[in-house]
Short mmCIF file of N, CA and C in Angstrom, two decimals:
data_model
loop_
_atom_site.label_atom_id
_atom_site.label_comp_id
_atom_site.label_asym_id
_atom_site.label_seq_id
_atom_site.Cartn_x
_atom_site.Cartn_y
_atom_site.Cartn_z
N GLN A 247 -33.19 5.55 -46.34
CA GLN A 247 -33.45 4.35 -45.56
C GLN A 247 -32.25 4.06 -44.64
N ASP A 248 -31.04 4.13 -45.18
CA ASP A 248 -29.85 3.92 -44.36
C ASP A 248 -29.74 4.99 -43.28
N ARG A 249 -30.13 6.18 -43.63
CA ARG A 249 -30.07 7.30 -42.68
C ARG A 249 -31.03 7.04 -41.53
N ALA A 250 -32.23 6.55 -41.80
CA ALA A 250 -33.22 6.25 -40.77
C ALA A 250 -32.71 5.14 -39.85
N ALA A 251 -32.09 4.12 -40.43
CA ALA A 251 -31.53 3.02 -39.63
C ALA A 251 -30.41 3.53 -38.73
N LEU A 252 -29.58 4.42 -39.27
CA LEU A 252 -28.49 5.00 -38.50
C LEU A 252 -29.03 5.82 -37.33
N GLU A 253 -30.04 6.63 -37.58
CA GLU A 253 -30.65 7.44 -36.52
C GLU A 253 -31.29 6.56 -35.44
N ALA A 254 -31.93 5.47 -35.85
CA ALA A 254 -32.55 4.55 -34.89
C ALA A 254 -31.46 3.90 -34.03
N GLU A 255 -30.37 3.50 -34.67
CA GLU A 255 -29.25 2.90 -33.94
C GLU A 255 -28.63 3.91 -32.97
N LYS A 256 -28.49 5.14 -33.42
CA LYS A 256 -27.93 6.19 -32.58
C LYS A 256 -28.81 6.45 -31.36
N ALA A 257 -30.11 6.49 -31.57
CA ALA A 257 -31.06 6.69 -30.45
C ALA A 257 -30.98 5.52 -29.47
N SER A 258 -30.86 4.33 -30.01
CA SER A 258 -30.75 3.13 -29.17
C SER A 258 -29.47 3.17 -28.33
N MET A 259 -28.37 3.58 -28.94
CA MET A 259 -27.09 3.66 -28.23
C MET A 259 -27.12 4.75 -27.16
N GLU A 260 -27.77 5.87 -27.45
CA GLU A 260 -27.89 6.93 -26.45
C GLU A 260 -28.69 6.45 -25.25
N LYS A 261 -29.75 5.68 -25.52
CA LYS A 261 -30.56 5.13 -24.45
C LYS A 261 -29.73 4.18 -23.60
N ALA A 262 -28.93 3.33 -24.23
CA ALA A 262 -28.06 2.40 -23.51
C ALA A 262 -27.02 3.16 -22.70
N HIS A 263 -26.43 4.21 -23.27
CA HIS A 263 -25.43 5.01 -22.56
C HIS A 263 -26.04 5.67 -21.34
N THR A 264 -27.26 6.20 -21.47
CA THR A 264 -27.94 6.80 -20.34
C THR A 264 -28.19 5.76 -19.26
N PHE A 265 -28.61 4.57 -19.67
CA PHE A 265 -28.86 3.49 -18.72
C PHE A 265 -27.58 3.10 -17.99
N GLN A 266 -26.46 3.08 -18.71
CA GLN A 266 -25.19 2.71 -18.10
C GLN A 266 -24.74 3.72 -17.05
N ASN A 267 -24.94 4.97 -17.32
CA ASN A 267 -24.39 6.02 -16.45
C ASN A 267 -25.38 6.59 -15.44
N SER A 268 -26.62 6.22 -15.53
CA SER A 268 -27.59 6.80 -14.62
C SER A 268 -27.58 6.08 -13.27
N THR A 269 -28.12 6.75 -12.28
CA THR A 269 -28.24 6.17 -10.96
C THR A 269 -29.31 5.11 -10.98
N ILE A 270 -29.01 3.99 -10.36
CA ILE A 270 -29.98 2.90 -10.24
C ILE A 270 -30.33 2.77 -8.77
N VAL A 271 -31.62 2.73 -8.52
CA VAL A 271 -32.11 2.55 -7.15
C VAL A 271 -32.57 1.11 -7.00
N LEU A 272 -32.05 0.46 -5.97
CA LEU A 272 -32.42 -0.91 -5.67
C LEU A 272 -33.19 -0.95 -4.36
N SER A 273 -34.17 -1.81 -4.31
CA SER A 273 -34.86 -2.10 -3.07
C SER A 273 -34.59 -3.57 -2.77
N VAL A 274 -33.69 -3.80 -1.82
CA VAL A 274 -33.29 -5.16 -1.48
C VAL A 274 -33.89 -5.49 -0.12
N GLY A 275 -34.94 -6.30 -0.14
CA GLY A 275 -35.60 -6.67 1.11
C GLY A 275 -36.09 -5.47 1.91
N GLY A 276 -36.50 -4.41 1.21
CA GLY A 276 -37.01 -3.23 1.89
C GLY A 276 -35.95 -2.19 2.21
N HIS A 277 -34.68 -2.50 1.95
CA HIS A 277 -33.59 -1.55 2.15
C HIS A 277 -33.28 -0.88 0.81
N ARG A 278 -33.15 0.44 0.83
CA ARG A 278 -32.93 1.21 -0.40
C ARG A 278 -31.44 1.47 -0.59
N PHE A 279 -30.97 1.23 -1.83
CA PHE A 279 -29.58 1.45 -2.18
C PHE A 279 -29.52 2.19 -3.51
N GLU A 280 -28.60 3.14 -3.63
CA GLU A 280 -28.37 3.85 -4.89
C GLU A 280 -26.97 3.51 -5.37
N THR A 281 -26.88 3.20 -6.64
CA THR A 281 -25.60 2.84 -7.23
C THR A 281 -25.67 3.08 -8.73
N SER A 282 -24.70 2.60 -9.46
CA SER A 282 -24.69 2.76 -10.91
C SER A 282 -24.70 1.39 -11.58
N ARG A 283 -25.07 1.39 -12.84
CA ARG A 283 -25.04 0.14 -13.61
C ARG A 283 -23.60 -0.35 -13.71
N GLN A 284 -22.67 0.56 -13.85
CA GLN A 284 -21.26 0.20 -13.94
C GLN A 284 -20.83 -0.59 -12.70
N THR A 285 -21.25 -0.15 -11.52
CA THR A 285 -20.92 -0.88 -10.29
C THR A 285 -21.57 -2.25 -10.29
N LEU A 286 -22.84 -2.32 -10.64
CA LEU A 286 -23.57 -3.59 -10.59
C LEU A 286 -23.03 -4.62 -11.58
N THR A 287 -22.41 -4.16 -12.66
CA THR A 287 -21.89 -5.09 -13.67
C THR A 287 -20.36 -5.21 -13.62
N SER A 288 -19.75 -4.70 -12.58
CA SER A 288 -18.28 -4.67 -12.51
C SER A 288 -17.64 -6.05 -12.35
N VAL A 289 -18.37 -7.03 -11.84
CA VAL A 289 -17.83 -8.38 -11.69
C VAL A 289 -18.68 -9.31 -12.54
N SER A 290 -18.10 -9.80 -13.62
CA SER A 290 -18.86 -10.64 -14.55
C SER A 290 -19.22 -11.98 -13.91
N GLY A 291 -20.26 -12.59 -14.45
CA GLY A 291 -20.67 -13.91 -13.99
C GLY A 291 -21.47 -13.90 -12.70
N THR A 292 -21.92 -12.74 -12.27
CA THR A 292 -22.70 -12.65 -11.03
C THR A 292 -24.17 -12.39 -11.35
N TYR A 293 -25.01 -12.57 -10.36
CA TYR A 293 -26.44 -12.33 -10.50
C TYR A 293 -26.69 -10.88 -10.95
N LEU A 294 -26.03 -9.94 -10.28
CA LEU A 294 -26.28 -8.53 -10.59
C LEU A 294 -25.74 -8.13 -11.96
N ALA A 295 -24.59 -8.67 -12.35
CA ALA A 295 -24.04 -8.37 -13.68
C ALA A 295 -24.99 -8.88 -14.75
N SER A 296 -25.56 -10.04 -14.54
CA SER A 296 -26.51 -10.60 -15.50
C SER A 296 -27.79 -9.78 -15.53
N MET A 297 -28.30 -9.48 -14.34
CA MET A 297 -29.58 -8.75 -14.24
C MET A 297 -29.51 -7.39 -14.94
N PHE A 298 -28.39 -6.68 -14.78
CA PHE A 298 -28.27 -5.33 -15.32
C PHE A 298 -27.40 -5.25 -16.57
N SER A 299 -27.24 -6.37 -17.26
CA SER A 299 -26.43 -6.42 -18.47
C SER A 299 -27.07 -5.70 -19.65
N GLY A 300 -28.35 -5.47 -19.58
CA GLY A 300 -29.07 -4.88 -20.70
C GLY A 300 -29.76 -5.93 -21.55
N ARG A 301 -29.53 -7.20 -21.25
CA ARG A 301 -30.14 -8.29 -22.02
C ARG A 301 -31.59 -8.53 -21.62
N PHE A 302 -31.98 -8.05 -20.44
CA PHE A 302 -33.32 -8.31 -19.94
C PHE A 302 -34.08 -7.00 -19.77
N LEU A 303 -35.36 -7.04 -20.05
CA LEU A 303 -36.21 -5.88 -19.84
C LEU A 303 -36.54 -5.80 -18.36
N LEU A 304 -36.09 -4.75 -17.72
CA LEU A 304 -36.34 -4.56 -16.29
C LEU A 304 -37.30 -3.40 -16.11
N THR A 305 -38.23 -3.58 -15.20
CA THR A 305 -39.19 -2.53 -14.94
C THR A 305 -39.10 -2.13 -13.47
N PRO A 306 -38.80 -0.87 -13.21
CA PRO A 306 -38.75 -0.44 -11.81
C PRO A 306 -40.15 -0.37 -11.21
N ASN A 307 -40.23 -0.42 -9.89
CA ASN A 307 -41.53 -0.32 -9.22
C ASN A 307 -42.00 1.14 -9.22
N ALA A 308 -43.11 1.41 -8.56
CA ALA A 308 -43.71 2.75 -8.56
C ALA A 308 -42.78 3.82 -8.01
N GLU A 309 -41.87 3.43 -7.12
CA GLU A 309 -40.91 4.39 -6.55
C GLU A 309 -39.66 4.54 -7.41
N GLY A 310 -39.60 3.82 -8.52
CA GLY A 310 -38.45 3.90 -9.42
C GLY A 310 -37.30 2.98 -9.04
N ALA A 311 -37.56 2.05 -8.14
CA ALA A 311 -36.51 1.12 -7.69
C ALA A 311 -36.71 -0.26 -8.30
N TYR A 312 -35.60 -0.96 -8.47
CA TYR A 312 -35.64 -2.34 -8.93
C TYR A 312 -35.64 -3.22 -7.67
N PHE A 313 -36.68 -4.01 -7.54
CA PHE A 313 -36.86 -4.83 -6.34
C PHE A 313 -36.10 -6.15 -6.46
N ILE A 314 -35.35 -6.48 -5.41
CA ILE A 314 -34.66 -7.77 -5.31
C ILE A 314 -35.11 -8.39 -4.00
N ASP A 315 -35.75 -9.53 -4.08
CA ASP A 315 -36.33 -10.17 -2.91
C ASP A 315 -35.29 -10.97 -2.13
N ARG A 316 -34.39 -10.23 -1.48
CA ARG A 316 -33.36 -10.83 -0.64
C ARG A 316 -33.24 -10.02 0.64
N ASP A 317 -32.54 -10.55 1.62
CA ASP A 317 -32.30 -9.85 2.87
C ASP A 317 -31.32 -8.72 2.61
N GLY A 318 -31.72 -7.49 2.83
CA GLY A 318 -30.88 -6.34 2.50
C GLY A 318 -29.98 -5.86 3.61
N ARG A 319 -30.00 -6.53 4.78
CA ARG A 319 -29.20 -6.05 5.91
C ARG A 319 -27.70 -6.01 5.64
N HIS A 320 -27.21 -6.90 4.80
CA HIS A 320 -25.77 -6.96 4.54
C HIS A 320 -25.42 -6.58 3.10
N PHE A 321 -26.40 -6.08 2.35
CA PHE A 321 -26.17 -5.79 0.93
C PHE A 321 -25.12 -4.70 0.72
N HIS A 322 -24.95 -3.81 1.69
CA HIS A 322 -23.93 -2.76 1.53
C HIS A 322 -22.53 -3.34 1.40
N TYR A 323 -22.27 -4.49 2.02
CA TYR A 323 -20.96 -5.13 1.85
C TYR A 323 -20.76 -5.54 0.39
N ILE A 324 -21.83 -6.03 -0.22
CA ILE A 324 -21.77 -6.45 -1.62
C ILE A 324 -21.51 -5.24 -2.52
N LEU A 325 -22.24 -4.15 -2.30
CA LEU A 325 -22.03 -2.96 -3.11
C LEU A 325 -20.62 -2.39 -2.93
N ASN A 326 -20.14 -2.37 -1.70
CA ASN A 326 -18.79 -1.86 -1.47
C ASN A 326 -17.74 -2.70 -2.19
N PHE A 327 -17.92 -4.00 -2.20
CA PHE A 327 -17.01 -4.86 -2.94
C PHE A 327 -17.10 -4.58 -4.44
N LEU A 328 -18.32 -4.46 -4.97
CA LEU A 328 -18.50 -4.22 -6.41
C LEU A 328 -17.92 -2.87 -6.83
N ARG A 329 -17.90 -1.92 -5.94
CA ARG A 329 -17.34 -0.61 -6.27
C ARG A 329 -15.83 -0.67 -6.42
N ASP A 330 -15.20 -1.61 -5.77
CA ASP A 330 -13.75 -1.75 -5.83
C ASP A 330 -13.40 -3.23 -5.72
N PRO A 331 -13.69 -4.02 -6.77
CA PRO A 331 -13.54 -5.48 -6.69
C PRO A 331 -12.11 -5.98 -6.89
N VAL A 332 -11.24 -5.58 -6.00
CA VAL A 332 -9.86 -6.04 -6.08
C VAL A 332 -9.51 -6.78 -4.81
N GLU A 333 -8.35 -7.36 -4.79
CA GLU A 333 -7.95 -8.19 -3.66
C GLU A 333 -7.79 -7.42 -2.36
N ARG A 334 -7.70 -6.11 -2.41
CA ARG A 334 -7.49 -5.37 -1.17
C ARG A 334 -8.78 -5.18 -0.36
N TYR A 335 -9.92 -5.63 -0.90
CA TYR A 335 -11.17 -5.52 -0.15
C TYR A 335 -11.06 -6.34 1.13
N LYS A 336 -11.40 -5.75 2.25
CA LYS A 336 -11.33 -6.44 3.54
C LYS A 336 -12.68 -6.35 4.21
N LEU A 337 -13.23 -7.50 4.52
CA LEU A 337 -14.52 -7.57 5.20
C LEU A 337 -14.33 -7.15 6.65
N SER A 338 -15.26 -6.41 7.18
CA SER A 338 -15.19 -5.94 8.56
C SER A 338 -15.07 -7.10 9.54
N SER A 339 -14.18 -6.95 10.49
CA SER A 339 -14.02 -7.99 11.52
C SER A 339 -15.04 -7.79 12.64
N ASP A 340 -15.88 -6.76 12.54
CA ASP A 340 -16.90 -6.50 13.55
C ASP A 340 -18.11 -7.42 13.41
N LEU A 341 -18.17 -8.18 12.33
CA LEU A 341 -19.31 -9.06 12.11
C LEU A 341 -19.30 -10.20 13.12
N THR A 342 -20.47 -10.49 13.67
CA THR A 342 -20.58 -11.66 14.54
C THR A 342 -20.57 -12.90 13.66
N GLU A 343 -20.41 -14.06 14.27
CA GLU A 343 -20.42 -15.31 13.50
C GLU A 343 -21.76 -15.47 12.78
N GLY A 344 -22.87 -15.12 13.44
CA GLY A 344 -24.19 -15.22 12.83
C GLY A 344 -24.34 -14.29 11.64
N GLN A 345 -23.86 -13.06 11.78
CA GLN A 345 -23.92 -12.10 10.67
C GLN A 345 -23.06 -12.56 9.50
N ARG A 346 -21.92 -13.14 9.82
CA ARG A 346 -21.03 -13.66 8.77
C ARG A 346 -21.72 -14.80 8.02
N GLU A 347 -22.42 -15.67 8.74
CA GLU A 347 -23.16 -16.77 8.10
C GLU A 347 -24.26 -16.22 7.20
N GLU A 348 -25.00 -15.21 7.69
CA GLU A 348 -26.06 -14.59 6.88
C GLU A 348 -25.47 -13.96 5.62
N LEU A 349 -24.35 -13.28 5.77
CA LEU A 349 -23.70 -12.65 4.62
C LEU A 349 -23.26 -13.71 3.61
N MET A 350 -22.74 -14.82 4.08
CA MET A 350 -22.28 -15.88 3.17
C MET A 350 -23.45 -16.43 2.34
N VAL A 351 -24.62 -16.53 2.95
CA VAL A 351 -25.81 -16.97 2.20
C VAL A 351 -26.10 -16.00 1.07
N GLU A 352 -26.03 -14.71 1.36
CA GLU A 352 -26.29 -13.69 0.34
C GLU A 352 -25.19 -13.67 -0.73
N LEU A 353 -23.95 -13.82 -0.31
CA LEU A 353 -22.84 -13.86 -1.27
C LEU A 353 -22.98 -15.04 -2.22
N GLU A 354 -23.39 -16.17 -1.68
CA GLU A 354 -23.60 -17.36 -2.52
C GLU A 354 -24.70 -17.09 -3.54
N TYR A 355 -25.81 -16.48 -3.10
CA TYR A 355 -26.92 -16.18 -3.99
C TYR A 355 -26.49 -15.25 -5.13
N PHE A 356 -25.73 -14.22 -4.80
CA PHE A 356 -25.33 -13.23 -5.80
C PHE A 356 -24.10 -13.68 -6.60
N GLY A 357 -23.55 -14.85 -6.29
CA GLY A 357 -22.41 -15.38 -7.04
C GLY A 357 -21.09 -14.71 -6.67
N LEU A 358 -20.98 -14.27 -5.43
CA LEU A 358 -19.79 -13.53 -5.01
C LEU A 358 -19.02 -14.19 -3.86
N LEU A 359 -19.46 -15.34 -3.38
CA LEU A 359 -18.82 -15.95 -2.20
C LEU A 359 -17.33 -16.20 -2.44
N ASP A 360 -16.98 -16.83 -3.54
CA ASP A 360 -15.58 -17.15 -3.81
C ASP A 360 -14.74 -15.90 -4.10
N ARG A 361 -15.38 -14.83 -4.49
CA ARG A 361 -14.64 -13.61 -4.80
C ARG A 361 -14.43 -12.74 -3.56
N MET A 362 -15.45 -12.65 -2.71
CA MET A 362 -15.34 -11.81 -1.52
C MET A 362 -14.66 -12.53 -0.36
N LEU A 363 -14.89 -13.82 -0.25
CA LEU A 363 -14.28 -14.63 0.81
C LEU A 363 -13.58 -15.82 0.16
N PRO A 364 -12.47 -15.56 -0.53
CA PRO A 364 -11.86 -16.61 -1.34
C PRO A 364 -11.34 -17.81 -0.55
N TYR A 365 -11.06 -17.65 0.73
CA TYR A 365 -10.52 -18.75 1.52
C TYR A 365 -11.56 -19.36 2.46
N GLN A 366 -12.81 -19.04 2.23
CA GLN A 366 -13.87 -19.51 3.10
C GLN A 366 -13.92 -21.03 3.16
N ALA A 367 -13.78 -21.69 2.04
CA ALA A 367 -13.85 -23.16 2.02
C ALA A 367 -12.72 -23.76 2.85
N GLN A 368 -11.51 -23.23 2.72
CA GLN A 368 -10.39 -23.74 3.50
C GLN A 368 -10.59 -23.49 4.98
N GLU A 369 -11.11 -22.31 5.32
CA GLU A 369 -11.35 -21.99 6.72
C GLU A 369 -12.36 -22.96 7.34
N ARG A 370 -13.41 -23.25 6.60
CA ARG A 370 -14.42 -24.20 7.10
C ARG A 370 -13.84 -25.61 7.28
N VAL A 371 -13.01 -26.02 6.34
CA VAL A 371 -12.39 -27.34 6.45
C VAL A 371 -11.49 -27.37 7.69
N GLY A 372 -10.70 -26.33 7.88
CA GLY A 372 -9.82 -26.26 9.06
C GLY A 372 -10.61 -26.29 10.36
N GLN A 373 -11.69 -25.54 10.43
CA GLN A 373 -12.53 -25.54 11.63
C GLN A 373 -13.12 -26.93 11.87
N SER A 374 -13.56 -27.56 10.79
CA SER A 374 -14.14 -28.89 10.91
C SER A 374 -13.11 -29.90 11.40
N LEU A 375 -11.89 -29.84 10.89
CA LEU A 375 -10.82 -30.73 11.33
C LEU A 375 -10.56 -30.57 12.82
N LEU A 376 -10.45 -29.33 13.26
CA LEU A 376 -10.16 -29.07 14.67
C LEU A 376 -11.33 -29.45 15.57
N ARG A 377 -12.54 -29.19 15.11
CA ARG A 377 -13.73 -29.55 15.89
C ARG A 377 -13.81 -31.07 16.08
N ARG A 378 -13.59 -31.80 14.99
CA ARG A 378 -13.64 -33.25 15.06
C ARG A 378 -12.56 -33.79 15.99
N ALA A 379 -11.37 -33.20 15.94
CA ALA A 379 -10.28 -33.63 16.81
C ALA A 379 -10.59 -33.36 18.27
N CYS A 380 -11.25 -32.24 18.54
CA CYS A 380 -11.63 -31.93 19.93
C CYS A 380 -12.66 -32.93 20.44
N LEU A 381 -13.57 -33.37 19.58
CA LEU A 381 -14.54 -34.39 19.98
C LEU A 381 -13.85 -35.71 20.28
N ASP A 382 -12.85 -36.04 19.48
CA ASP A 382 -12.08 -37.27 19.72
C ASP A 382 -11.33 -37.14 21.04
N GLY A 383 -10.70 -35.99 21.24
CA GLY A 383 -10.06 -35.69 22.51
C GLY A 383 -8.69 -36.28 22.73
N THR A 384 -8.14 -36.99 21.77
CA THR A 384 -6.82 -37.57 21.98
C THR A 384 -5.75 -36.63 21.45
N ARG A 385 -4.59 -36.79 22.03
CA ARG A 385 -3.45 -35.97 21.59
C ARG A 385 -3.14 -36.23 20.12
N ARG A 386 -3.17 -37.48 19.73
CA ARG A 386 -2.88 -37.84 18.33
C ARG A 386 -3.87 -37.18 17.37
N ALA A 387 -5.17 -37.19 17.71
CA ALA A 387 -6.18 -36.57 16.84
C ALA A 387 -5.93 -35.07 16.72
N LEU A 388 -5.57 -34.43 17.84
CA LEU A 388 -5.30 -32.99 17.81
C LEU A 388 -4.05 -32.68 16.99
N GLU A 389 -3.00 -33.46 17.16
CA GLU A 389 -1.78 -33.23 16.39
C GLU A 389 -2.03 -33.42 14.90
N THR A 390 -2.80 -34.44 14.55
CA THR A 390 -3.14 -34.69 13.15
C THR A 390 -3.95 -33.52 12.58
N ALA A 391 -4.95 -33.07 13.34
CA ALA A 391 -5.79 -31.96 12.88
C ALA A 391 -4.98 -30.69 12.70
N VAL A 392 -4.09 -30.41 13.64
CA VAL A 392 -3.25 -29.21 13.53
C VAL A 392 -2.33 -29.32 12.31
N ALA A 393 -1.77 -30.51 12.08
CA ALA A 393 -0.91 -30.69 10.89
C ALA A 393 -1.71 -30.48 9.61
N GLN A 394 -2.93 -31.00 9.57
CA GLN A 394 -3.77 -30.81 8.39
C GLN A 394 -4.17 -29.35 8.22
N ALA A 395 -4.47 -28.67 9.33
CA ALA A 395 -4.84 -27.26 9.28
C ALA A 395 -3.65 -26.42 8.81
N ARG A 396 -2.44 -26.81 9.22
CA ARG A 396 -1.24 -26.09 8.77
C ARG A 396 -1.11 -26.13 7.25
N VAL A 397 -1.46 -27.25 6.68
CA VAL A 397 -1.41 -27.36 5.22
C VAL A 397 -2.36 -26.36 4.60
N LEU A 398 -3.54 -26.17 5.21
CA LEU A 398 -4.52 -25.22 4.68
C LEU A 398 -4.06 -23.78 4.87
N VAL A 399 -3.48 -23.48 5.99
CA VAL A 399 -3.10 -22.11 6.33
C VAL A 399 -1.67 -21.81 5.91
N PHE A 400 -0.92 -22.82 5.56
CA PHE A 400 0.49 -22.76 5.17
C PHE A 400 1.40 -22.67 6.39
N GLU A 401 1.13 -21.78 7.29
CA GLU A 401 1.93 -21.70 8.50
C GLU A 401 1.04 -21.13 9.58
N LEU A 402 0.62 -21.98 10.50
CA LEU A 402 -0.25 -21.52 11.56
C LEU A 402 0.48 -20.46 12.38
N GLY A 403 -0.20 -19.39 12.67
CA GLY A 403 0.40 -18.32 13.43
C GLY A 403 0.89 -17.19 12.56
N SER A 404 0.93 -17.39 11.25
CA SER A 404 1.33 -16.29 10.38
C SER A 404 0.13 -15.38 10.16
N THR A 405 0.38 -14.21 9.67
CA THR A 405 -0.70 -13.29 9.37
C THR A 405 -1.31 -13.72 8.04
N THR A 406 -2.55 -14.14 8.08
CA THR A 406 -3.23 -14.61 6.89
C THR A 406 -4.46 -13.77 6.65
N PRO A 407 -4.75 -13.40 5.40
CA PRO A 407 -5.83 -12.47 5.11
C PRO A 407 -7.21 -13.01 5.38
N PHE A 408 -7.38 -14.33 5.43
CA PHE A 408 -8.72 -14.86 5.57
C PHE A 408 -9.11 -15.18 7.00
N LEU A 409 -8.19 -15.07 7.94
CA LEU A 409 -8.53 -15.31 9.34
C LEU A 409 -8.97 -14.00 9.97
N ARG A 410 -10.02 -14.05 10.76
CA ARG A 410 -10.46 -12.86 11.46
C ARG A 410 -9.39 -12.43 12.46
N GLU A 411 -9.39 -11.17 12.85
CA GLU A 411 -8.33 -10.60 13.67
C GLU A 411 -8.07 -11.40 14.94
N ARG A 412 -9.11 -11.92 15.56
CA ARG A 412 -8.91 -12.63 16.83
C ARG A 412 -8.09 -13.90 16.65
N PHE A 413 -7.96 -14.40 15.41
CA PHE A 413 -7.18 -15.60 15.15
C PHE A 413 -5.79 -15.30 14.58
N GLN A 414 -5.51 -14.03 14.32
CA GLN A 414 -4.18 -13.69 13.80
C GLN A 414 -3.13 -14.01 14.87
N ASP A 415 -2.03 -14.54 14.46
CA ASP A 415 -0.91 -14.88 15.35
C ASP A 415 -1.29 -15.81 16.48
N LEU A 416 -2.32 -16.62 16.28
CA LEU A 416 -2.74 -17.59 17.28
C LEU A 416 -1.78 -18.78 17.23
N ARG A 417 -1.35 -19.23 18.36
CA ARG A 417 -0.45 -20.37 18.44
C ARG A 417 -1.20 -21.55 19.06
N TRP A 418 -1.06 -22.70 18.46
CA TRP A 418 -1.70 -23.91 18.97
C TRP A 418 -0.71 -24.66 19.85
N VAL A 419 -1.16 -25.03 21.01
CA VAL A 419 -0.33 -25.80 21.93
C VAL A 419 -1.08 -27.07 22.26
N ILE A 420 -0.47 -28.21 22.03
CA ILE A 420 -1.07 -29.49 22.34
C ILE A 420 -0.62 -29.90 23.74
N THR A 421 -1.56 -30.15 24.61
CA THR A 421 -1.21 -30.56 25.97
C THR A 421 -1.91 -31.87 26.30
N GLU A 422 -1.51 -32.45 27.41
CA GLU A 422 -2.14 -33.67 27.89
C GLU A 422 -3.36 -33.37 28.74
N ARG A 423 -3.58 -32.09 29.07
CA ARG A 423 -4.62 -31.68 30.01
C ARG A 423 -6.01 -31.80 29.37
N VAL A 424 -6.95 -32.39 30.13
CA VAL A 424 -8.32 -32.55 29.67
C VAL A 424 -9.26 -32.02 30.75
N VAL A 425 -10.21 -31.15 30.35
CA VAL A 425 -11.20 -30.63 31.28
C VAL A 425 -12.58 -30.94 30.70
N ASN A 426 -13.42 -31.57 31.49
CA ASN A 426 -14.76 -31.97 31.06
C ASN A 426 -14.72 -32.77 29.75
N GLY A 427 -13.72 -33.61 29.63
CA GLY A 427 -13.64 -34.49 28.47
C GLY A 427 -13.06 -33.85 27.23
N SER A 428 -12.65 -32.56 27.31
CA SER A 428 -12.10 -31.88 26.15
C SER A 428 -10.68 -31.45 26.44
N PRO A 429 -9.79 -31.57 25.46
CA PRO A 429 -8.41 -31.11 25.68
C PRO A 429 -8.36 -29.60 25.77
N VAL A 430 -7.47 -29.07 26.60
CA VAL A 430 -7.30 -27.63 26.74
C VAL A 430 -5.85 -27.26 26.60
#
């Protein structure tokens, strides 16, 4: 009896080991991706780590893929991060603002926004401060916004990992000049 239980446990473990090491095909919004369970579970507390943890019975579709009903256009960024989830991951600066917004929606869904774009919240706050100051249009509002943004960035003009390349080493100059109601 103990021998039978041991053999059943051994068969179960072999099945789990095969599942861990085998190739997993995903269909994300009609886009096909191949990866491993190890990659999908590499960052704990995420949608994919939970989905492929082994706790849930998953059934692939007729093509052998696991379907995820999300926009797959930017999913490769997620897989690339999961393959090497360390601080050195750098998101492509070739993304347009619209593509970046779409990606952030997907990162939020998969539970990866704070991990892939850790300074996103600060960047948004800084942009909001500067936008509001530009609407106000006064020198005082701009100086205040820049001072507040400096607190977020630590030192405006320094090389910071969360600013896109076009904003690296950007210097802010406050002037009295106004064109079409906006300071320049």
